[in-house]
Amino acid sequence: MRILLVVNSFATSVTARNTVVIQRRLSRHHEVEVVETNRRGHATRFAADAARRGIDVVVGFGGDGTLNEVATGIAGTDTALGVLPGGSTNVFARTIGLPNDPAAAVDLLANGIDAAAFQAIGLGRVNGRFFCFHTGVGYDAAVVAAVEKRASLKRWLGHPLFITAALSTWARGYDRRTPHFRVETANGTIDDGFFTIVLNTNPYTYLGNRPLDLSSAATLDRGLVAVTFRTMRATAILSGLAGALRGGGVKPSATLDEQIDLDHLTIEHDTPFPYQLDGDYLGDTTKLEFQHVPAAVRLVIPC
């Protein structure tokens, strides 16, 4: 098979040495071309061009943002998506069973390619852009925006940087008194949204080696799940997340809403609110339109 390896050399775990190791392993039975990204959107253009050229597999080696761009570039084509963890968290790679070490993960990926173990999976789409595992709206996105202001530190600080950003955003970077948006689904409208996660997979993220399990209903073969916090009171947030940390998902309540198996939903407000997609902050908007797209891409299943 012909493989395009898309490398984000700025990602946390990507080095010249492990890139060579990965290329050699994939080249044992296949023809491998390597390209490196140097700006946002670059991986999408590489992947889309590879699909037009009939490349069999495009492998994203970087963080979750790189993977998102590759998936966006090949969605709706016959080109398969390969995943290698190269970022600080690697949510999607770990969700499909890959270890966080890229040198160990490449053997499982190569075995999947050798066996042509490709499976069609669903993706989420918001305002025309695909996402692999989640879109965060409100507080979550404000935290990601704060992290990206210190992007040069992500390689060295990792999770401590996110924790610091979460605390500083909570203290002075996000209005915790006034609802930021309304959420509309086929089941009704929530007028007082402060913080929503729209999931295509579960877990939402990892805290070290521990998954933050929001909803077992979020899988690659079902519709989207929307978890909405209707208050920013610390007690409500912590009690809601307690179930996620224990495993088994959040428990819906008067202050926490869960909607599952959604084909579409809309989040909007007259005042702009922030959002992030697969860990990349995309700015502020007044409206997000979500859609679940079944069989959007063919995924290489690790073996």
Coordinates of C-alpha atoms in Angstrom, one line a residue:
M1 CA 0.0 0.0 0.0
R2 CA 1.0 3.6 -0.4
I3 CA 1.1 5.6 2.9
L4 CA 1.5 9.3 3.5
L5 CA 3.0 10.0 7.0
V6 CA 2.0 13.6 8.1
V7 CA 4.4 14.7 10.8
N8 CA 3.9 17.7 13.2
S9 CA 7.5 18.1 14.4
F10 CA 6.4 20.7 16.9
A11 CA 4.2 18.2 18.8
T12 CA 5.3 17.2 22.3
S13 CA 6.4 13.6 21.7
V14 CA 7.6 14.0 18.1
T15 CA 11.4 13.8 17.6
A16 CA 13.6 13.3 14.5
R17 CA 14.7 9.9 15.9
N18 CA 11.2 8.4 16.5
T19 CA 10.1 9.8 13.1
V20 CA 12.8 7.7 11.5
V21 CA 11.9 4.7 13.5
I22 CA 8.2 5.0 12.5
Q23 CA 9.1 5.5 8.8
R24 CA 11.3 2.4 8.8
R25 CA 8.6 0.3 10.5
L26 CA 5.9 1.4 8.1
S27 CA 8.2 0.9 5.1
R28 CA 8.8 -2.8 5.7
H29 CA 5.8 -3.8 3.6
H30 CA 4.6 -0.5 2.1
E31 CA 5.7 2.6 0.2
V32 CA 5.9 5.5 2.6
E33 CA 6.1 9.3 1.8
V34 CA 6.8 11.7 4.7
V35 CA 5.8 15.3 4.9
E36 CA 6.1 17.8 7.8
T37 CA 3.5 20.5 8.7
N38 CA 4.6 24.0 9.6
R39 CA 1.3 25.9 10.2
R40 CA -2.3 25.3 11.1
G41 CA -4.3 23.8 8.2
H42 CA -1.2 22.3 6.6
A43 CA -2.1 18.7 7.5
T44 CA -5.6 19.1 5.9
R45 CA -4.1 20.2 2.6
F46 CA -1.5 17.3 2.6
A47 CA -4.2 14.8 3.4
A48 CA -6.7 16.1 0.8
D49 CA -4.0 16.0 -1.8
A50 CA -3.1 12.5 -0.9
A51 CA -6.7 11.4 -1.2
R52 CA -6.9 12.9 -4.7
R53 CA -3.7 11.0 -5.6
G54 CA -5.2 7.7 -4.5
I55 CA -3.0 7.2 -1.5
D56 CA -4.3 4.2 0.5
V57 CA -3.6 5.5 4.1
V58 CA -2.7 8.9 5.6
V59 CA -1.2 8.7 9.0
G60 CA -1.3 11.6 11.4
F61 CA 1.7 11.7 13.7
G62 CA 1.3 14.6 16.1
G63 CA -1.3 15.8 18.6
D64 CA -5.0 15.6 18.5
G65 CA -5.1 18.8 16.3
T66 CA -2.9 17.2 13.7
L67 CA -5.2 14.1 13.6
N68 CA -8.2 16.3 13.3
E69 CA -6.8 18.1 10.2
V70 CA -5.8 14.8 8.6
A71 CA -9.3 13.3 9.2
T72 CA -10.9 16.5 7.8
G73 CA -8.7 16.2 4.6
I74 CA -9.7 12.6 3.8
A75 CA -13.3 12.5 5.1
G76 CA -15.7 11.2 2.5
T77 CA -12.9 9.5 0.4
D78 CA -11.6 5.9 0.2
T79 CA -8.3 6.9 1.8
A80 CA -8.0 5.4 5.3
L81 CA -6.9 7.3 8.5
G82 CA -4.0 6.1 10.5
V83 CA -3.3 7.4 14.0
L84 CA 0.0 7.8 15.9
P85 CA 0.3 9.6 19.2
G86 CA 2.7 12.6 19.2
G87 CA 1.0 15.2 21.4
S88 CA 0.8 15.7 25.1
T89 CA -2.6 14.0 25.7
N90 CA -3.5 12.0 22.5
V91 CA -7.1 11.5 23.4
F92 CA -8.3 9.8 20.2
A93 CA -5.2 7.5 19.8
R94 CA -5.7 6.3 23.4
T95 CA -9.4 5.9 22.9
I96 CA -8.8 3.4 20.1
G97 CA -6.4 1.4 22.2
L98 CA -3.0 2.8 21.2
P99 CA -0.2 3.3 23.8
N100 CA 1.0 6.8 24.4
D101 CA 4.5 5.9 23.2
P102 CA 4.7 6.4 19.4
A103 CA 7.4 3.8 19.0
A104 CA 5.2 1.2 20.6
A105 CA 2.1 2.4 18.8
V106 CA 3.6 2.1 15.4
D107 CA 3.7 -1.7 15.6
L108 CA 0.0 -1.9 16.3
L109 CA -0.7 0.6 13.5
A110 CA 1.5 -1.3 11.0
N111 CA -0.2 -4.6 11.9
G112 CA -3.6 -3.0 11.1
I113 CA -2.4 -1.6 7.8
D114 CA -0.8 -5.0 6.9
A115 CA -4.1 -6.7 7.6
A116 CA -6.2 -4.0 5.8
A117 CA -8.1 -3.7 9.1
F118 CA -10.1 -0.6 8.0
Q119 CA -13.4 0.3 9.7
A120 CA -15.8 3.1 8.7
I121 CA -16.5 5.4 11.7
G122 CA -18.7 8.4 12.3
L123 CA -17.4 11.9 12.9
G124 CA -19.0 15.0 14.3
R125 CA -19.2 18.1 12.1
V126 CA -19.7 21.7 13.4
N127 CA -20.0 24.7 11.1
G128 CA -18.7 22.6 8.2
R129 CA -15.6 21.3 10.0
F130 CA -15.2 17.7 11.2
F131 CA -14.1 16.6 14.7
C132 CA -12.9 13.2 15.9
F133 CA -13.7 13.2 19.6
H134 CA -15.2 16.4 20.9
T135 CA -16.0 20.0 20.6
G136 CA -15.9 22.1 23.8
V137 CA -18.0 25.2 24.2
G138 CA -17.8 27.9 26.8
Y139 CA -15.5 27.5 29.8
D140 CA -13.6 24.5 28.3
A141 CA -12.8 26.5 25.2
A142 CA -11.7 29.5 27.3
V143 CA -9.2 27.2 29.1
V144 CA -7.8 26.0 25.8
A145 CA -7.5 29.6 24.6
A146 CA -5.4 30.4 27.7
V147 CA -3.2 27.4 27.1
E148 CA -2.6 28.4 23.5
K149 CA -1.3 31.8 24.6
R150 CA 1.5 29.8 26.2
A151 CA 1.8 27.2 23.4
S152 CA 5.6 27.3 23.6
L153 CA 5.4 25.8 27.1
K154 CA 3.1 22.8 26.2
R155 CA 6.0 20.5 25.2
W156 CA 7.7 21.0 28.6
L157 CA 4.8 21.5 31.0
G158 CA 2.0 19.4 29.6
H159 CA -0.8 18.8 32.1
P160 CA 0.4 21.2 34.8
L161 CA -0.1 24.0 32.2
F162 CA -3.7 22.9 31.6
I163 CA -4.4 22.8 35.3
T164 CA -2.9 26.3 35.8
A165 CA -4.9 27.6 32.9
A166 CA -8.1 26.0 34.2
L167 CA -7.7 27.6 37.6
S168 CA -6.8 31.1 36.3
T169 CA -9.7 31.0 33.8
W170 CA -12.0 30.0 36.6
A171 CA -10.8 32.8 38.9
R172 CA -10.8 35.7 36.4
G173 CA -11.1 34.6 32.8
Y174 CA -14.7 33.5 32.5
D175 CA -18.0 35.0 33.6
R176 CA -19.5 32.4 36.0
R177 CA -22.7 34.4 36.8
T178 CA -24.4 34.8 33.4
P179 CA -25.4 31.9 31.0
H180 CA -23.3 32.1 27.8
F181 CA -25.6 30.2 25.3
R182 CA -28.6 28.1 24.7
V183 CA -28.5 24.5 23.4
E184 CA -31.3 23.3 21.0
T185 CA -31.8 19.6 20.3
A186 CA -34.8 17.5 19.1
N187 CA -35.6 17.0 22.7
G188 CA -36.0 20.7 23.5
T189 CA -34.0 23.8 24.5
I190 CA -31.6 24.6 27.4
D191 CA -31.5 28.3 27.9
D192 CA -28.8 28.5 30.5
G193 CA -25.7 26.8 29.2
F194 CA -22.4 27.7 30.7
F195 CA -20.2 24.9 29.5
T196 CA -21.0 22.2 26.9
I197 CA -19.0 19.3 25.6
V198 CA -20.3 17.7 22.4
L199 CA -18.8 14.2 22.3
N200 CA -18.2 11.8 19.3
T201 CA -16.2 9.4 21.6
N202 CA -15.5 8.8 25.2
P203 CA -13.5 9.7 27.3
Y204 CA -13.5 13.5 27.1
T205 CA -9.8 13.7 28.0
Y206 CA -7.2 12.1 30.2
L207 CA -5.8 13.4 33.5
G208 CA -2.4 11.7 33.3
N209 CA -3.3 8.0 32.9
R210 CA -6.8 8.5 34.2
P211 CA -9.7 8.9 31.7
L212 CA -12.3 11.5 32.3
D213 CA -15.3 9.5 31.4
L214 CA -18.3 11.7 30.6
S215 CA -20.7 9.3 28.7
S216 CA -20.6 5.7 27.7
A217 CA -23.1 6.5 25.0
A218 CA -20.4 8.4 23.0
T219 CA -19.0 5.8 20.6
L220 CA -17.8 5.8 17.0
D221 CA -21.0 4.0 15.8
R222 CA -23.6 6.1 17.6
G223 CA -24.8 9.7 17.4
L224 CA -23.4 12.7 19.2
V225 CA -23.7 13.2 23.0
A226 CA -24.1 16.7 24.5
V227 CA -23.2 17.3 28.1
T228 CA -24.2 20.7 29.4
F229 CA -23.4 22.3 32.7
R230 CA -26.2 24.8 33.6
T231 CA -24.2 26.4 36.4
M232 CA -20.6 27.3 37.2
R233 CA -20.9 26.7 41.0
A234 CA -17.9 24.8 42.1
T235 CA -19.9 22.3 44.1
A236 CA -22.1 21.4 41.1
I237 CA -19.1 21.1 38.7
L238 CA -17.1 18.9 41.1
S239 CA -20.1 16.7 41.9
G240 CA -20.8 16.3 38.2
L241 CA -17.2 15.4 37.4
A242 CA -17.0 13.0 40.3
G243 CA -18.7 10.3 38.3
A244 CA -16.5 11.0 35.3
L245 CA -13.4 10.4 37.4
R246 CA -14.8 7.2 39.0
G247 CA -15.9 5.9 35.6
G248 CA -19.4 5.3 34.3
G249 CA -20.0 8.8 33.1
V250 CA -21.7 11.9 34.6
K251 CA -25.0 11.7 36.4
P252 CA -27.7 14.1 34.9
S253 CA -29.3 16.5 37.4
A254 CA -31.0 19.8 37.6
T255 CA -27.6 21.5 36.9
L256 CA -26.2 19.0 34.4
D257 CA -27.9 17.9 31.2
E258 CA -27.0 14.9 29.0
Q259 CA -28.5 14.3 25.6
I260 CA -27.5 11.2 23.7
D261 CA -27.7 9.8 20.1
L262 CA -28.1 13.2 18.5
D263 CA -28.1 13.6 14.8
H264 CA -27.9 17.4 15.1
L265 CA -28.0 20.2 17.6
T266 CA -27.5 24.0 17.6
I267 CA -25.7 26.2 20.2
E268 CA -26.2 29.9 19.9
H269 CA -26.4 33.3 21.6
D270 CA -26.5 36.9 20.7
T271 CA -23.2 37.5 22.5
P272 CA -20.2 35.6 21.1
F273 CA -18.9 32.6 23.1
P274 CA -15.6 30.6 22.7
Y275 CA -15.3 27.1 21.3
Q276 CA -12.5 24.6 20.7
L277 CA -12.5 21.6 18.4
D278 CA -10.4 18.4 19.2
G279 CA -8.2 20.6 21.5
D280 CA -7.7 23.5 19.1
Y281 CA -9.2 26.9 20.0
L282 CA -11.1 28.3 17.1
G283 CA -12.2 31.7 18.5
D284 CA -15.6 33.1 19.4
T285 CA -18.9 32.7 17.5
T286 CA -22.6 33.4 18.0
K287 CA -23.8 30.1 16.5
L288 CA -22.6 26.5 16.2
E289 CA -24.5 23.9 14.1
F290 CA -23.6 20.3 14.8
Q291 CA -24.2 17.2 12.7
H292 CA -23.3 13.6 13.2
V293 CA -21.9 12.1 10.0
P294 CA -22.0 8.3 9.9
A295 CA -19.2 6.4 8.1
A296 CA -17.4 9.7 7.5
V297 CA -13.9 8.1 7.3
R298 CA -12.2 4.7 7.2
L299 CA -10.1 4.2 10.3
V300 CA -7.1 1.8 10.5
I301 CA -7.8 -0.4 13.5
P302 CA -4.7 -1.2 15.6
C303 CA -4.0 -5.0 15.7

